[in-house]
């Protein structure tokens, strides 16, 4: 099953996020990500957050989850982060489902449709390697991304593959990737199967055959 884009739901989530974030400056990232999550009809939206972080993106994701009838889960490192996050979301009129723990451990039991990470955190590549994505594929968004460090490079050696990716100069940089549907899991020990060409020659006729295996 492949991801199906719904422009109508995306537009509604975009406008609702504009209204919810109208008091925040530089909320264009939140509006874009919200529209993407809603448009892809994401049922499980996961993000990571720590104290002092901006919550506009979280507001946008919460808005998106209401349009998709899905879950929006935020993973935080400790109780203080949870308290600050929940208070900020409540102030914005949003409910928050929060998990305390190491993100790379917390994502193991989830089948994620939409994952938002911060490239400034050193563990974001480990989170991607441990994450499991739904059978219909998934969308990854990396905030504060540098154009020379792409999500595509992190999938070398994993059982999942990137269908397409794009870097957008929005906010402090967004690296967005669509992960293919089909393969299960994403453990770092799995290896990507690569096709190869085999050349065979019929000794009797001398005819040459090339077979892709």
Coordinates of C-alpha atoms in Angstrom, one line a residue:
X1 CA 0.0 0.0 0.0
X2 CA 1.4 3.3 -1.0
X3 CA 1.1 6.8 0.5
X4 CA -1.7 8.7 -1.1
X5 CA -1.6 12.5 -1.0
X6 CA -4.7 14.4 -0.1
X7 CA -4.4 18.1 -1.1
X8 CA -7.7 19.0 0.6
X9 CA -6.7 17.7 4.0
X10 CA -3.2 19.3 3.6
X11 CA -4.8 22.7 2.9
X12 CA -7.1 22.4 5.9
X13 CA -4.2 21.5 8.2
X14 CA -2.1 24.3 6.8
X15 CA -4.8 26.9 7.5
X16 CA -5.5 25.6 11.0
X17 CA -1.8 25.7 11.8
X18 CA -1.6 29.3 10.5
X19 CA -4.4 30.2 13.0
X20 CA -2.8 28.3 15.9
X21 CA 0.7 29.7 15.3
X22 CA -0.3 33.3 14.4
X23 CA 1.3 34.6 17.6
X24 CA 4.6 32.9 16.8
X25 CA 7.2 34.4 14.5
X26 CA 8.8 32.2 11.8
X27 CA 6.1 29.5 11.9
X28 CA 6.4 28.7 8.2
X29 CA 8.2 25.4 9.0
X30 CA 5.3 24.4 11.3
X31 CA 2.7 25.1 8.6
X32 CA 4.6 23.2 5.9
X33 CA 5.2 20.2 8.0
X34 CA 1.6 20.2 9.3
X35 CA 0.3 20.2 5.7
X36 CA 2.7 17.4 4.7
X37 CA 1.7 15.1 7.7
X38 CA -2.0 15.7 7.0
X39 CA -1.7 15.4 3.3
X40 CA 0.0 12.0 3.6
X41 CA -2.8 10.9 6.0
X42 CA -0.2 9.9 8.7
X43 CA -1.8 7.8 11.4
X44 CA 1.3 7.8 13.7
X45 CA 3.3 11.0 13.8
X46 CA 6.4 11.0 16.0
X47 CA 8.8 13.8 16.9
X48 CA 11.6 14.4 19.4
X49 CA 11.9 17.4 21.7
X50 CA 14.0 18.7 24.6
X51 CA 13.9 21.7 26.9
X52 CA 14.2 25.0 25.3
X53 CA 13.0 23.8 21.9
X54 CA 10.5 25.5 19.7
X55 CA 6.9 24.1 19.9
X56 CA 5.4 25.6 16.8
X57 CA 6.3 22.4 14.8
X58 CA 4.6 20.4 17.6
X59 CA 1.5 22.5 17.3
X60 CA 1.4 21.9 13.6
X61 CA 1.8 18.1 14.0
X62 CA -1.0 18.1 16.6
X63 CA -3.2 19.9 14.2
X64 CA -2.4 17.4 11.4
X65 CA -3.2 14.4 13.7
X66 CA -6.7 15.8 14.3
X67 CA -7.3 15.9 10.5
X68 CA -6.0 12.3 10.0
X69 CA -7.6 10.9 13.1
X70 CA -4.2 9.7 14.1
X71 CA -1.7 9.9 17.0
X72 CA 0.9 12.6 17.6
X73 CA 3.6 11.3 19.9
X74 CA 6.5 13.4 21.3
X75 CA 9.6 11.7 22.8
X76 CA 11.4 13.8 25.4
X77 CA 14.5 12.9 27.5
X78 CA 13.3 13.7 31.0
X79 CA 10.5 14.8 33.3
X80 CA 11.5 18.5 33.2
X81 CA 11.3 18.4 29.4
X82 CA 7.9 16.8 29.6
X83 CA 6.5 19.4 32.0
X84 CA 7.8 22.2 29.8
X85 CA 6.4 20.7 26.6
X86 CA 3.0 19.8 28.0
X87 CA 2.6 23.3 29.5
X88 CA 3.5 24.9 26.1
X89 CA 1.1 22.7 24.2
X90 CA -1.7 23.3 26.7
X91 CA -1.1 27.1 26.4
X92 CA -1.7 26.6 22.6
X93 CA -4.8 24.6 23.3
X94 CA -3.3 21.3 22.2
X95 CA -3.2 17.9 23.9
X96 CA 0.1 16.1 24.0
X97 CA 1.0 12.4 24.1
X98 CA 4.5 12.4 25.6
X99 CA 7.0 9.5 26.1
X100 CA 10.0 9.9 28.4
X101 CA 13.1 8.0 27.2
X102 CA 15.9 7.7 24.7
X103 CA 14.4 8.2 21.3
X104 CA 16.4 5.4 19.6
X105 CA 14.9 3.0 22.2
X106 CA 11.4 4.4 22.3
X107 CA 10.8 4.2 18.5
X108 CA 11.5 0.4 18.4
X109 CA 7.9 -0.5 19.3
X110 CA 6.2 1.9 16.8
X111 CA 5.2 1.6 13.2
X112 CA 5.8 5.2 12.1
X113 CA 4.2 7.0 9.2
X114 CA 5.7 10.5 9.8
X115 CA 8.9 11.2 11.7
X116 CA 10.3 14.6 12.6
X117 CA 13.8 14.9 14.0
X118 CA 16.4 17.7 14.7
X119 CA 19.7 17.4 13.0
X120 CA 21.4 19.4 15.8
X121 CA 20.9 16.3 18.1
X122 CA 23.8 13.8 17.7
X123 CA 21.5 10.8 18.0
X124 CA 19.2 11.5 15.1
X125 CA 21.0 9.1 12.8
X126 CA 20.6 6.3 15.4
X127 CA 16.9 7.1 15.7
X128 CA 16.5 6.6 12.0
X129 CA 18.4 3.3 12.0
X130 CA 16.2 1.9 14.8
X131 CA 12.8 3.3 13.6
X132 CA 10.3 1.0 12.0
X133 CA 8.1 2.4 9.3
X134 CA 4.6 1.3 8.1
X135 CA 4.1 -1.0 5.2
X136 CA 2.7 1.9 3.1
X137 CA 5.9 3.8 3.5
X138 CA 6.8 6.9 5.6
X139 CA 7.9 10.5 5.4
X140 CA 11.0 11.7 7.3
X141 CA 11.6 15.4 8.1
X142 CA 14.9 16.6 9.5
X143 CA 14.8 20.2 10.9
X144 CA 17.9 22.5 11.1
X145 CA 19.4 20.4 8.3
X146 CA 22.6 21.2 6.4
X147 CA 22.5 20.9 2.6
X148 CA 25.6 18.8 2.5
X149 CA 24.4 16.2 5.0
X150 CA 21.4 14.4 3.6
X151 CA 19.0 11.8 4.9
X152 CA 19.6 9.7 1.9
X153 CA 23.1 9.0 3.0
X154 CA 21.9 7.6 6.3
X155 CA 20.1 4.7 4.6
X156 CA 23.2 3.1 3.1
X157 CA 23.2 -0.5 4.3
X158 CA 19.6 -0.4 5.7
X159 CA 16.7 -2.6 4.4
X160 CA 14.7 0.5 3.6
X161 CA 15.3 2.7 0.6
X162 CA 14.6 6.4 -0.2
X163 CA 12.2 6.9 -3.1
X164 CA 12.8 10.6 -3.3
X165 CA 14.2 13.4 -1.1
X166 CA 14.5 17.1 -1.2
X167 CA 16.3 19.9 0.7
X168 CA 14.3 23.0 1.3
X169 CA 15.8 26.3 2.5
X170 CA 12.8 26.9 4.8
X171 CA 13.5 28.0 8.4
X172 CA 17.0 26.7 9.2
X173 CA 16.8 24.0 6.5
X174 CA 14.5 21.1 6.0
X175 CA 15.7 17.7 4.6
X176 CA 12.6 15.7 3.6
X177 CA 12.6 12.1 2.4
X178 CA 9.9 9.6 1.4
X179 CA 10.8 6.0 2.5
X180 CA 9.6 3.2 0.2
X181 CA 6.9 0.8 1.2
X182 CA 7.4 -2.9 1.2
X183 CA 10.5 -3.9 3.3
X184 CA 10.1 -4.7 7.0
X185 CA 12.1 -3.0 9.7
X186 CA 15.2 -0.9 9.4
X187 CA 17.8 -2.6 11.6
X188 CA 21.4 -1.6 10.9
X189 CA 22.4 -5.2 10.6
X190 CA 20.2 -5.7 7.5
X191 CA 21.8 -5.5 4.1
X192 CA 20.3 -4.2 1.0
X193 CA 19.9 -6.8 -1.7
X194 CA 21.4 -5.6 -4.9
X195 CA 20.7 -7.1 -8.3
X196 CA 23.6 -8.3 -10.5
X197 CA 24.2 -9.3 -14.1
X198 CA 25.4 -12.8 -14.8
X199 CA 27.0 -13.7 -18.2
X200 CA 26.6 -17.2 -19.6
X201 CA 27.9 -18.6 -22.8
X202 CA 26.4 -21.7 -24.5
X203 CA 29.5 -23.9 -25.2
X204 CA 27.8 -25.7 -28.0
X205 CA 26.5 -22.8 -30.0
X206 CA 28.7 -20.0 -28.7
X207 CA 25.7 -17.9 -28.0
X208 CA 26.0 -15.5 -25.1
X209 CA 23.3 -14.8 -22.6
X210 CA 23.1 -12.0 -19.9
X211 CA 20.8 -12.7 -17.0
X212 CA 19.9 -10.3 -14.2
X213 CA 19.7 -12.0 -10.8

